[in-house]
Amino acid sequence: MSAPYDAIILGAGAAGLMCAARAGQRGRRVLVLERAEKPGKKILISGGGRCNFTNLGAGPANYLSQNPHFAKSALARYSARDFLELVEAYCIAWHEKTLGQLFCDGSAKQIVDMLLAECAKGDVDIRCGEEVRSVSHDEGFVVETAADRCTAASLVIATGGPSIPKMGATGFAYDLARQFGLKIVEPRPALVPLTLGGEEVLFREISGVSAPVVVEAGKGSFPEAALFTHRGLSGPAILQASSYWSPGETVVVDFLPGHSGDWLLDAKREMPRATLRSLLRDSLPQRLADILADKLGVEIELGNASDKALRAAQERLARWHFRPNGTEGFAKAEVTIGGISTAEISSKTMEAKRLPGLYAVGEAVDVTGWLGGYNFQWAWASGVAAGDVL
Ligand SMILES: Cc1cc2nc3c(=O)[nH]c(=O)nc-3n(C[C@H](O)[C@H](O)[C@H](O)COP(=O)(O)OP(=O)(O)OC[C@H]3O[C@@H](n4cnc5c(N)ncnc54)[C@H](O)[C@@H]3O)c2cc1C
């Protein structure tokens, strides 16, 4: 049995490593237990291997949670600029790709190495390949792995969500939280491709085609690219909208966000010999233009089409309703919506209200960011909030 630690952190992902580094550097004796053979596996594959490590615009409005105010405190106290300062202190070259999204110029491994160096500064003990078998609480927390029995006054749940089970992700955080009586908000896949069935399977024929559109679902509206796939819809705009979509609902796509007013009636006056198909081909990839023209069914020259028919086509192109029959599930979801209820934990410290000494950080908690570096910013900010107090 190991000598007692001040804190045991379960999970050496983004939130766990950040939390461990901060607590270690405050002089706390910290142990991190990681089931995988190496730390930060999701960081390594993130952002196409370049890690979209934060977003300059990250604020509470970019997160979904049953309590939309919950993330405010942690995000305000540890901002995107704070993380960027750390990145720059390690001379990691970075660039802004688009919409405030910051990526490494080199590789995501630089972020993992930086976090490990920060942990080393705090003498954090990181053990990989250690599957947690059981956790109990008496005066402190007792964690049993196959190799050891470890104790600590504080325990941090930083084991993430069940997205991408192929990488070893599980609902372990939820099982543990339930064991200690904490409520869970039903988890579901988010930032995930949507699948199409019925008549809409036709769109699968244009798999690989993408276009800049605006996608709306629920209260979310995203002007980014949509991609047609062999199973349905993907691309950044769809992934973003998926977090706001519920089964049975439609997602609404504006295929021509640059066109406003009665543009089709104007075109009828200016180019009466043109067809809807030829106009669509001017603004959209040809295969997409053709499938939309087929569905709209206005094949005659604009000059011979009625204003009513053109208005209807215009309206449909601006608000094309897709009714997805599902998502590609946790296997393809970048994150999980839901998780440990924010009603159970302090927004300032991430400590469980009903069990002092127990903390939850990162994706395990019911706070989910948009696509674009927001999820890592939550992992850093919530990790810091707990690491600075435990
Ligand atoms: C393909 C992909 C790309 C992504 N790209 C980005 C991006 O560019 N920018 C962005 O902001 N977000 C991105 N995300 C989301 C981001 O990776 C997560 O939101 C973030 O990693 C969550 O951090 P976390 O520390 O809470 O959980 P994780 O990083 O998932 O870490 C949890 C850790 O706990 C370990 N663990 C699990 N169970 C146990 C157990 N029983 N015992 C011990 N250890 C355990 C896991 O092995 C893991 O190492 C991406 C996600 C995916 C899947």
GROMACS .gro file of C-alpha atoms and ligand atoms in nm:
model
  443
    1MET     CA    1   0.000   0.000   0.000
    2SER     CA    2   0.133   0.347  -0.099
    3ALA     CA    3   0.179   0.624   0.156
    4PRO     CA    4  -0.126   0.852   0.166
    5TYR     CA    5  -0.162   1.119  -0.101
    6ASP     CA    6  -0.337   1.452  -0.065
    7ALA     CA    7  -0.526   1.388  -0.389
    8ILE     CA    8  -0.582   1.101  -0.629
    9ILE     CA    9  -0.688   1.202  -0.977
   10LEU     CA   10  -0.856   0.938  -1.192
   11GLY     CA   11  -0.771   0.995  -1.559
   12ALA     CA   12  -0.463   1.149  -1.723
   13GLY     CA   13  -0.656   1.335  -1.992
   14ALA     CA   14  -0.673   1.708  -2.049
   15ALA     CA   15  -0.862   1.796  -1.731
   16GLY     CA   16  -0.686   1.545  -1.504
   17LEU     CA   17  -0.334   1.650  -1.608
   18MET     CA   18  -0.414   2.021  -1.571
   19CYS     CA   19  -0.571   1.962  -1.230
   20ALA     CA   20  -0.273   1.750  -1.118
   21ALA     CA   21  -0.016   2.009  -1.232
   22ARG     CA   22  -0.187   2.294  -1.046
   23ALA     CA   23  -0.235   2.095  -0.725
   24GLY     CA   24   0.121   1.953  -0.740
   25GLN     CA   25   0.270   2.297  -0.791
   26ARG     CA   26   0.085   2.411  -0.477
   27GLY     CA   27   0.282   2.150  -0.286
   28ARG     CA   28   0.007   1.887  -0.271
   29ARG     CA   29   0.109   1.524  -0.297
   30VAL     CA   30  -0.076   1.407  -0.607
   31LEU     CA   31  -0.123   1.068  -0.773
   32VAL     CA   32  -0.276   1.033  -1.120
   33LEU     CA   33  -0.410   0.691  -1.216
   34GLU     CA   34  -0.460   0.631  -1.589
   35ARG     CA   35  -0.602   0.315  -1.738
   36ALA     CA   36  -0.444   0.355  -2.082
   37GLU     CA   37  -0.079   0.279  -2.144
   38LYS     CA   38  -0.001   0.648  -2.199
   39PRO     CA   39  -0.145   0.983  -2.090
   40GLY     CA   40  -0.347   1.230  -2.301
   41LYS     CA   41  -0.456   0.995  -2.578
   42LYS     CA   42  -0.749   1.213  -2.686
   43ILE     CA   43  -0.525   1.519  -2.693
   44LEU     CA   44  -0.287   1.334  -2.925
   45ILE     CA   45  -0.557   1.264  -3.187
   46SER     CA   46  -0.735   1.598  -3.147
   47GLY     CA   47  -0.755   1.863  -3.416
   48GLY     CA   48  -0.628   1.619  -3.679
   49GLY     CA   49  -0.308   1.567  -3.473
   50ARG     CA   50  -0.249   1.941  -3.422
   51CYS     CA   51  -0.480   1.991  -3.120
   52ASN     CA   52  -0.723   2.280  -3.138
   53PHE     CA   53  -0.620   2.361  -2.782
   54THR     CA   54  -0.846   2.660  -2.714
   55ASN     CA   55  -1.069   2.922  -2.867
   56LEU     CA   56  -1.003   3.292  -2.819
   57GLY     CA   57  -1.376   3.364  -2.803
   58ALA     CA   58  -1.457   3.094  -2.545
   59GLY     CA   59  -1.735   3.210  -2.315
   60PRO     CA   60  -2.035   3.055  -2.139
   61ALA     CA   61  -2.253   3.100  -2.451
   62ASN     CA   62  -2.042   2.838  -2.631
   63TYR     CA   63  -2.138   2.561  -2.389
   64LEU     CA   64  -2.444   2.342  -2.337
   65SER     CA   65  -2.547   2.236  -1.989
   66GLN     CA   66  -2.869   2.199  -1.792
   67ASN     CA   67  -2.739   2.502  -1.601
   68PRO     CA   68  -2.608   2.748  -1.863
   69HIS     CA   69  -2.451   2.964  -1.588
   70PHE     CA   70  -2.244   2.685  -1.437
   71ALA     CA   71  -1.934   2.724  -1.656
   72LYS     CA   72  -1.908   3.102  -1.606
   73SER     CA   73  -1.696   3.105  -1.292
   74ALA     CA   74  -1.426   2.859  -1.402
   75LEU     CA   75  -1.404   3.005  -1.754
   76ALA     CA   76  -1.369   3.357  -1.616
   77ARG     CA   77  -1.091   3.257  -1.379
   78TYR     CA   78  -0.890   3.059  -1.635
   79SER     CA   79  -0.933   3.197  -1.986
   80ALA     CA   80  -0.812   3.107  -2.333
   81ARG     CA   81  -0.544   3.378  -2.290
   82ASP     CA   82  -0.419   3.208  -1.972
   83PHE     CA   83  -0.374   2.879  -2.156
   84LEU     CA   84  -0.211   3.057  -2.449
   85GLU     CA   85   0.038   3.215  -2.208
   86LEU     CA   86   0.134   2.867  -2.091
   87VAL     CA   87   0.169   2.744  -2.450
   88GLU     CA   88   0.395   3.039  -2.529
   89ALA     CA   89   0.604   2.986  -2.215
   90TYR     CA   90   0.688   2.643  -2.363
   91CYS     CA   91   0.772   2.805  -2.701
   92ILE     CA   92   0.506   2.597  -2.877
   93ALA     CA   93   0.436   2.758  -3.214
   94TRP     CA   94   0.065   2.806  -3.286
   95HIS     CA   95  -0.171   2.962  -3.535
   96GLU     CA   96  -0.531   3.078  -3.550
   97LYS     CA   97  -0.709   2.873  -3.812
   98THR     CA   98  -1.053   3.033  -3.820
   99LEU     CA   99  -1.318   3.168  -3.582
  100GLY     CA  100  -1.069   3.206  -3.293
  101GLN     CA  101  -0.958   2.840  -3.309
  102LEU     CA  102  -0.594   2.799  -3.201
  103PHE     CA  103  -0.389   2.500  -3.320
  104CYS     CA  104  -0.028   2.388  -3.274
  105ASP     CA  105   0.186   2.447  -3.584
  106GLY     CA  106   0.367   2.123  -3.504
  107SER     CA  107   0.194   1.842  -3.319
  108ALA     CA  108  -0.057   1.775  -3.040
  109LYS     CA  109   0.220   1.585  -2.863
  110GLN     CA  110   0.369   1.923  -2.769
  111ILE     CA  111   0.059   1.995  -2.557
  112VAL     CA  112   0.082   1.657  -2.382
  113ASP     CA  113   0.456   1.707  -2.322
  114MET     CA  114   0.385   2.054  -2.181
  115LEU     CA  115   0.124   1.918  -1.940
  116LEU     CA  116   0.358   1.639  -1.832
  117ALA     CA  117   0.637   1.894  -1.773
  118GLU     CA  118   0.395   2.101  -1.563
  119CYS     CA  119   0.308   1.788  -1.363
  120ALA     CA  120   0.679   1.709  -1.317
  121LYS     CA  121   0.730   2.060  -1.174
  122GLY     CA  122   0.477   1.966  -0.907
  123ASP     CA  123   0.628   1.618  -0.846
  124VAL     CA  124   0.303   1.456  -0.956
  125ASP     CA  125   0.313   1.078  -0.958
  126ILE     CA  126   0.154   0.954  -1.286
  127ARG     CA  127   0.088   0.584  -1.321
  128CYS     CA  128  -0.038   0.456  -1.656
  129GLY     CA  129  -0.183   0.112  -1.726
  130GLU     CA  130  -0.355   0.115  -1.383
  131GLU     CA  131  -0.718   0.009  -1.406
  132VAL     CA  132  -0.917   0.126  -1.107
  133ARG     CA  133  -1.098  -0.173  -0.955
  134SER     CA  134  -1.285  -0.005  -0.673
  135VAL     CA  135  -1.318   0.322  -0.488
  136SER     CA  136  -1.448   0.358  -0.136
  137HIS     CA  137  -1.481   0.639   0.112
  138ASP     CA  138  -1.445   0.633   0.483
  139GLU     CA  139  -1.235   0.906   0.646
  140GLY     CA  140  -1.064   0.958   0.311
  141PHE     CA  141  -1.083   0.788  -0.030
  142VAL     CA  142  -0.940   0.443  -0.095
  143VAL     CA  143  -0.867   0.346  -0.455
  144GLU     CA  144  -0.775  -0.011  -0.544
  145THR     CA  145  -0.600  -0.108  -0.865
  146ALA     CA  146  -0.464  -0.449  -0.958
  147ALA     CA  147  -0.122  -0.335  -0.839
  148ASP     CA  148  -0.187  -0.121  -0.533
  149ARG     CA  149  -0.420   0.026  -0.273
  150CYS     CA  150  -0.391   0.404  -0.252
  151THR     CA  151  -0.548   0.653  -0.014
  152ALA     CA  152  -0.606   1.028  -0.022
  153ALA     CA  153  -0.815   1.300   0.137
  154SER     CA  154  -0.941   1.413  -0.206
  155LEU     CA  155  -1.050   1.226  -0.516
  156VAL     CA  156  -1.096   1.382  -0.860
  157ILE     CA  157  -1.311   1.217  -1.125
  158ALA     CA  158  -1.141   1.314  -1.454
  159THR     CA  159  -1.217   1.006  -1.660
  160GLY     CA  160  -1.405   1.189  -1.938
  161GLY     CA  161  -1.715   1.070  -2.123
  162PRO     CA  162  -1.802   0.761  -2.330
  163SER     CA  163  -1.727   0.916  -2.673
  164ILE     CA  164  -1.504   0.695  -2.894
  165PRO     CA  165  -1.516   0.368  -2.694
  166LYS     CA  166  -1.260   0.228  -2.940
  167MET     CA  167  -1.009   0.451  -2.758
  168GLY     CA  168  -1.108   0.305  -2.422
  169ALA     CA  169  -1.366   0.571  -2.329
  170THR     CA  170  -1.636   0.445  -2.091
  171GLY     CA  171  -1.907   0.568  -1.859
  172PHE     CA  172  -1.682   0.498  -1.558
  173ALA     CA  173  -1.720   0.858  -1.431
  174TYR     CA  174  -2.097   0.814  -1.415
  175ASP     CA  175  -2.078   0.479  -1.232
  176LEU     CA  176  -1.847   0.631  -0.974
  177ALA     CA  177  -2.060   0.944  -0.935
  178ARG     CA  178  -2.373   0.729  -0.888
  179GLN     CA  179  -2.188   0.522  -0.628
  180PHE     CA  180  -2.150   0.841  -0.425
  181GLY     CA  181  -2.514   0.945  -0.480
  182LEU     CA  182  -2.455   1.215  -0.745
  183LYS     CA  183  -2.720   1.259  -1.015
  184ILE     CA  184  -2.638   1.211  -1.383
  185VAL     CA  185  -2.789   1.403  -1.673
  186GLU     CA  186  -2.864   1.139  -1.938
  187PRO     CA  187  -2.555   1.128  -2.163
  188ARG     CA  188  -2.591   1.139  -2.541
  189PRO     CA  189  -2.347   1.175  -2.830
  190ALA     CA  190  -2.265   1.529  -2.947
  191LEU     CA  191  -2.053   1.684  -3.222
  192VAL     CA  192  -2.156   1.377  -3.416
  193PRO     CA  193  -2.258   1.311  -3.780
  194LEU     CA  194  -2.633   1.269  -3.844
  195THR     CA  195  -2.778   0.982  -4.047
  196LEU     CA  196  -3.044   1.010  -4.316
  197GLY     CA  197  -3.307   0.753  -4.412
  198GLY     CA  198  -3.629   0.736  -4.614
  199GLU     CA  199  -3.640   0.960  -4.922
  200GLU     CA  200  -3.341   1.153  -4.795
  201VAL     CA  201  -3.106   0.858  -4.863
  202LEU     CA  202  -3.084   1.015  -5.210
  203PHE     CA  203  -2.842   1.266  -5.063
  204ARG     CA  204  -2.602   0.983  -4.984
  205GLU     CA  205  -2.535   0.971  -5.360
  206ILE     CA  206  -2.339   1.295  -5.328
  207SER     CA  207  -2.115   1.160  -5.052
  208GLY     CA  208  -1.797   1.369  -5.033
  209VAL     CA  209  -1.959   1.695  -5.150
  210SER     CA  210  -1.938   1.990  -4.910
  211ALA     CA  211  -2.065   2.348  -4.918
  212PRO     CA  212  -2.064   2.655  -4.693
  213VAL     CA  213  -2.415   2.676  -4.547
  214VAL     CA  214  -2.597   2.784  -4.232
  215VAL     CA  215  -2.743   2.498  -4.027
  216GLU     CA  216  -3.005   2.546  -3.757
  217ALA     CA  217  -3.118   2.294  -3.496
  218GLY     CA  218  -3.305   2.385  -3.180
  219LYS     CA  219  -3.151   2.707  -3.049
  220GLY     CA  220  -2.824   2.661  -3.241
  221SER     CA  221  -2.737   2.825  -3.573
  222PHE     CA  222  -2.399   2.765  -3.737
  223PRO     CA  223  -2.255   2.926  -4.053
  224GLU     CA  224  -1.990   2.671  -4.150
  225ALA     CA  225  -1.940   2.389  -4.400
  226ALA     CA  226  -2.173   2.089  -4.427
  227LEU     CA  227  -2.052   1.763  -4.579
  228PHE     CA  228  -2.265   1.489  -4.734
  229THR     CA  229  -2.149   1.140  -4.637
  230HIS     CA  230  -2.236   0.783  -4.728
  231ARG     CA  231  -2.454   0.772  -4.415
  232GLY     CA  232  -2.596   1.124  -4.409
  233LEU     CA  233  -2.467   1.462  -4.297
  234SER     CA  234  -2.143   1.577  -4.138
  235GLY     CA  235  -1.896   1.868  -4.156
  236PRO     CA  236  -1.848   2.138  -3.893
  237ALA     CA  237  -2.192   2.303  -3.931
  238ILE     CA  238  -2.372   1.970  -3.887
  239LEU     CA  239  -2.149   1.854  -3.599
  240GLN     CA  240  -2.224   2.181  -3.418
  241ALA     CA  241  -2.597   2.152  -3.488
  242SER     CA  242  -2.600   1.787  -3.369
  243SER     CA  243  -2.546   1.908  -3.012
  244TYR     CA  244  -2.875   2.098  -3.034
  245TRP     CA  245  -3.066   1.830  -3.225
  246SER     CA  246  -3.305   1.584  -3.061
  247PRO     CA  247  -3.442   1.266  -3.226
  248GLY     CA  248  -3.756   1.336  -3.428
  249GLU     CA  249  -3.662   1.700  -3.494
  250THR     CA  250  -3.549   1.852  -3.822
  251VAL     CA  251  -3.228   2.039  -3.900
  252VAL     CA  252  -3.276   2.336  -4.129
  253VAL     CA  253  -3.012   2.417  -4.391
  254ASP     CA  254  -2.975   2.747  -4.574
  255PHE     CA  255  -2.795   2.635  -4.890
  256LEU     CA  256  -2.743   2.988  -5.018
  257PRO     CA  257  -2.666   3.209  -4.718
  258GLY     CA  258  -2.521   3.479  -4.948
  259HIS     CA  259  -2.856   3.520  -5.128
  260SER     CA  260  -3.122   3.738  -4.974
  261GLY     CA  261  -3.453   3.897  -5.065
  262ASP     CA  262  -3.632   3.785  -5.382
  263TRP     CA  263  -3.307   3.691  -5.557
  264LEU     CA  264  -3.473   3.432  -5.778
  265LEU     CA  265  -3.736   3.680  -5.899
  266ASP     CA  266  -3.459   3.932  -5.966
  267ALA     CA  267  -3.278   3.661  -6.166
  268LYS     CA  268  -3.599   3.593  -6.362
  269ARG     CA  269  -3.605   3.957  -6.473
  270GLU     CA  270  -3.233   3.982  -6.544
  271MET     CA  271  -3.175   3.636  -6.696
  272PRO     CA  272  -3.509   3.498  -6.822
  273ARG     CA  273  -3.335   3.227  -7.030
  274ALA     CA  274  -3.146   3.088  -6.728
  275THR     CA  275  -3.270   2.783  -6.537
  276LEU     CA  276  -3.275   2.721  -6.165
  277ARG     CA  277  -3.028   2.437  -6.222
  278SER     CA  278  -2.779   2.664  -6.401
  279LEU     CA  279  -2.808   2.930  -6.128
  280LEU     CA  280  -2.755   2.672  -5.855
  281ARG     CA  281  -2.452   2.535  -6.041
  282ASP     CA  282  -2.304   2.888  -6.030
  283SER     CA  283  -2.318   2.894  -5.648
  284LEU     CA  284  -2.293   2.532  -5.534
  285PRO     CA  285  -2.093   2.220  -5.622
  286GLN     CA  286  -2.250   2.071  -5.934
  287ARG     CA  287  -2.364   1.740  -5.781
  288LEU     CA  288  -2.537   1.923  -5.496
  289ALA     CA  289  -2.689   2.179  -5.735
  290ASP     CA  290  -2.829   1.896  -5.948
  291ILE     CA  291  -2.985   1.700  -5.664
  292LEU     CA  292  -3.148   2.017  -5.526
  293ALA     CA  293  -3.275   2.114  -5.873
  294ASP     CA  294  -3.416   1.761  -5.920
  295LYS     CA  295  -3.599   1.786  -5.588
  296LEU     CA  296  -3.730   2.138  -5.653
  297GLY     CA  297  -3.867   2.028  -5.990
  298VAL     CA  298  -3.855   2.372  -6.158
  299GLU     CA  299  -3.692   2.267  -6.484
  300ILE     CA  300  -3.824   2.535  -6.720
  301GLU     CA  301  -3.652   2.865  -6.804
  302LEU     CA  302  -3.700   3.122  -6.528
  303GLY     CA  303  -3.884   3.356  -6.765
  304ASN     CA  304  -4.155   3.090  -6.808
  305ALA     CA  305  -4.182   2.999  -6.441
  306SER     CA  306  -4.445   3.156  -6.217
  307ASP     CA  307  -4.336   3.396  -5.941
  308LYS     CA  308  -4.516   3.169  -5.695
  309ALA     CA  309  -4.308   2.866  -5.797
  310LEU     CA  310  -3.985   3.067  -5.780
  311ARG     CA  311  -4.071   3.211  -5.438
  312ALA     CA  312  -4.142   2.858  -5.312
  313ALA     CA  313  -3.807   2.733  -5.450
  314GLN     CA  314  -3.627   3.031  -5.296
  315GLU     CA  315  -3.786   2.967  -4.958
  316ARG     CA  316  -3.703   2.595  -4.970
  317LEU     CA  317  -3.340   2.660  -5.056
  318ALA     CA  318  -3.312   2.898  -4.758
  319ARG     CA  319  -3.486   2.658  -4.517
  320TRP     CA  320  -3.428   2.304  -4.643
  321HIS     CA  321  -3.561   2.064  -4.380
  322PHE     CA  322  -3.376   1.739  -4.322
  323ARG     CA  323  -3.523   1.490  -4.076
  324PRO     CA  324  -3.225   1.277  -3.962
  325ASN     CA  325  -3.318   0.930  -3.841
  326GLY     CA  326  -3.033   0.922  -3.587
  327THR     CA  327  -2.669   0.998  -3.522
  328GLU     CA  328  -2.356   0.791  -3.578
  329GLY     CA  329  -2.351   0.742  -3.200
  330PHE     CA  330  -2.075   0.744  -2.940
  331ALA     CA  331  -1.848   0.559  -3.183
  332LYS     CA  332  -1.814   0.880  -3.390
  333ALA     CA  333  -1.906   1.150  -3.138
  334GLU     CA  334  -1.633   1.396  -3.052
  335VAL     CA  335  -1.787   1.466  -2.712
  336THR     CA  336  -2.072   1.368  -2.480
  337ILE     CA  337  -2.359   1.592  -2.377
  338GLY     CA  338  -2.483   1.532  -2.024
  339GLY     CA  339  -2.290   1.367  -1.743
  340ILE     CA  340  -2.249   1.447  -1.375
  341SER     CA  341  -2.518   1.702  -1.292
  342THR     CA  342  -2.392   2.053  -1.228
  343ALA     CA  343  -2.650   2.074  -0.949
  344GLU     CA  344  -2.427   1.833  -0.755
  345ILE     CA  345  -2.104   2.034  -0.769
  346SER     CA  346  -1.973   2.379  -0.683
  347SER     CA  347  -1.912   2.593  -0.992
  348LYS     CA  348  -1.617   2.757  -0.814
  349THR     CA  349  -1.428   2.449  -0.697
  350MET     CA  350  -1.585   2.150  -0.879
  351GLU     CA  351  -1.628   1.985  -0.538
  352ALA     CA  352  -1.932   1.765  -0.476
  353LYS     CA  353  -2.178   1.941  -0.248
  354ARG     CA  354  -2.286   1.623  -0.074
  355LEU     CA  355  -1.939   1.470  -0.035
  356PRO     CA  356  -1.657   1.713   0.048
  357GLY     CA  357  -1.325   1.593  -0.094
  358LEU     CA  358  -1.483   1.450  -0.410
  359TYR     CA  359  -1.433   1.656  -0.728
  360ALA     CA  360  -1.538   1.614  -1.093
  361VAL     CA  361  -1.376   1.795  -1.387
  362GLY     CA  362  -1.372   1.799  -1.767
  363GLU     CA  363  -1.606   1.612  -1.994
  364ALA     CA  364  -1.738   1.393  -1.710
  365VAL     CA  365  -1.941   1.696  -1.597
  366ASP     CA  366  -2.259   1.813  -1.774
  367VAL     CA  367  -2.082   2.094  -1.961
  368THR     CA  368  -2.027   2.048  -2.337
  369GLY     CA  369  -1.857   2.293  -2.568
  370TRP     CA  370  -1.904   2.374  -2.933
  371LEU     CA  371  -1.661   2.245  -3.190
  372GLY     CA  372  -1.348   2.461  -3.212
  373GLY     CA  373  -1.129   2.433  -2.901
  374TYR     CA  374  -1.407   2.501  -2.652
  375ASN     CA  375  -1.401   2.152  -2.500
  376PHE     CA  376  -1.033   2.167  -2.415
  377GLN     CA  377  -1.082   2.515  -2.268
  378TRP     CA  378  -1.345   2.367  -2.037
  379ALA     CA  379  -1.106   2.083  -1.945
  380TRP     CA  380  -0.829   2.333  -1.861
  381ALA     CA  381  -1.057   2.574  -1.672
  382SER     CA  382  -1.238   2.311  -1.465
  383GLY     CA  383  -0.906   2.132  -1.397
  384VAL     CA  384  -0.759   2.457  -1.267
  385ALA     CA  385  -1.069   2.534  -1.055
  386ALA     CA  386  -1.028   2.204  -0.867
  387GLY     CA  387  -0.646   2.192  -0.875
  388ASP     CA  388  -0.620   2.532  -0.707
  389VAL     CA  389  -0.825   2.430  -0.404
  390LEU     CA  390  -0.794   2.059  -0.332
  391LIG     C1  391  -1.133   1.268  -3.237
  391LIG     C2  392  -1.148   1.380  -3.135
  391LIG     C3  393  -1.094   1.504  -3.163
  391LIG     C4  394  -1.111   1.610  -3.072
  391LIG     N1  395  -1.055   1.730  -3.101
  391LIG     C5  396  -1.072   1.833  -3.015
  391LIG     C6  397  -1.010   1.959  -3.040
  391LIG     O1  398  -0.932   1.974  -3.136
  391LIG     N2  399  -1.036   2.061  -2.953
  391LIG     C7  400  -1.116   2.045  -2.842
  391LIG     O2  401  -1.136   2.140  -2.767
  391LIG     N3  402  -1.171   1.925  -2.814
  391LIG     C8  403  -1.150   1.819  -2.897
  391LIG     N4  404  -1.205   1.698  -2.867
  391LIG     C9  405  -1.276   1.682  -2.738
  391LIG    C10  406  -1.172   1.667  -2.625
  391LIG     O3  407  -1.080   1.567  -2.663
  391LIG    C11  408  -1.238   1.629  -2.493
  391LIG     O4  409  -1.343   1.719  -2.463
  391LIG    C12  410  -1.135   1.633  -2.380
  391LIG     O5  411  -1.033   1.540  -2.407
  391LIG    C13  412  -1.199   1.602  -2.246
  391LIG     O6  413  -1.097   1.599  -2.150
  391LIG     P1  414  -1.111   1.509  -2.019
  391LIG     O7  415  -0.981   1.519  -1.948
  391LIG     O8  416  -1.235   1.542  -1.947
  391LIG     O9  417  -1.131   1.362  -2.075
  391LIG     P2  418  -1.030   1.272  -2.160
  391LIG    O10  419  -0.934   1.356  -2.234
  391LIG    O11  420  -1.115   1.175  -2.234
  391LIG    O12  421  -0.946   1.195  -2.049
  391LIG    C14  422  -1.001   1.097  -1.965
  391LIG    C15  423  -0.892   1.001  -1.928
  391LIG    O13  424  -0.940   0.911  -1.830
  391LIG    C16  425  -0.892   0.781  -1.859
  391LIG     N5  426  -0.981   0.683  -1.796
  391LIG    C17  427  -1.106   0.645  -1.834
  391LIG     N6  428  -1.156   0.554  -1.748
  391LIG    C18  429  -1.059   0.532  -1.654
  391LIG    C19  430  -1.050   0.450  -1.538
  391LIG     N7  431  -1.150   0.369  -1.504
  391LIG     N8  432  -0.937   0.455  -1.465
  391LIG    C20  433  -0.834   0.537  -1.499
  391LIG     N9  434  -0.837   0.616  -1.608
  391LIG    C21  435  -0.948   0.615  -1.683
  391LIG    C22  436  -0.896   0.775  -2.012
  391LIG    O14  437  -0.811   0.674  -2.061
  391LIG    C23  438  -0.848   0.916  -2.046
  391LIG    O15  439  -0.709   0.924  -2.058
  391LIG    C24  440  -1.186   1.590  -2.953
  391LIG    C25  441  -1.237   1.463  -2.925
  391LIG    C26  442  -1.219   1.359  -3.014
  391LIG    C27  443  -1.276   1.223  -2.980
   0.00000   0.00000   0.00000
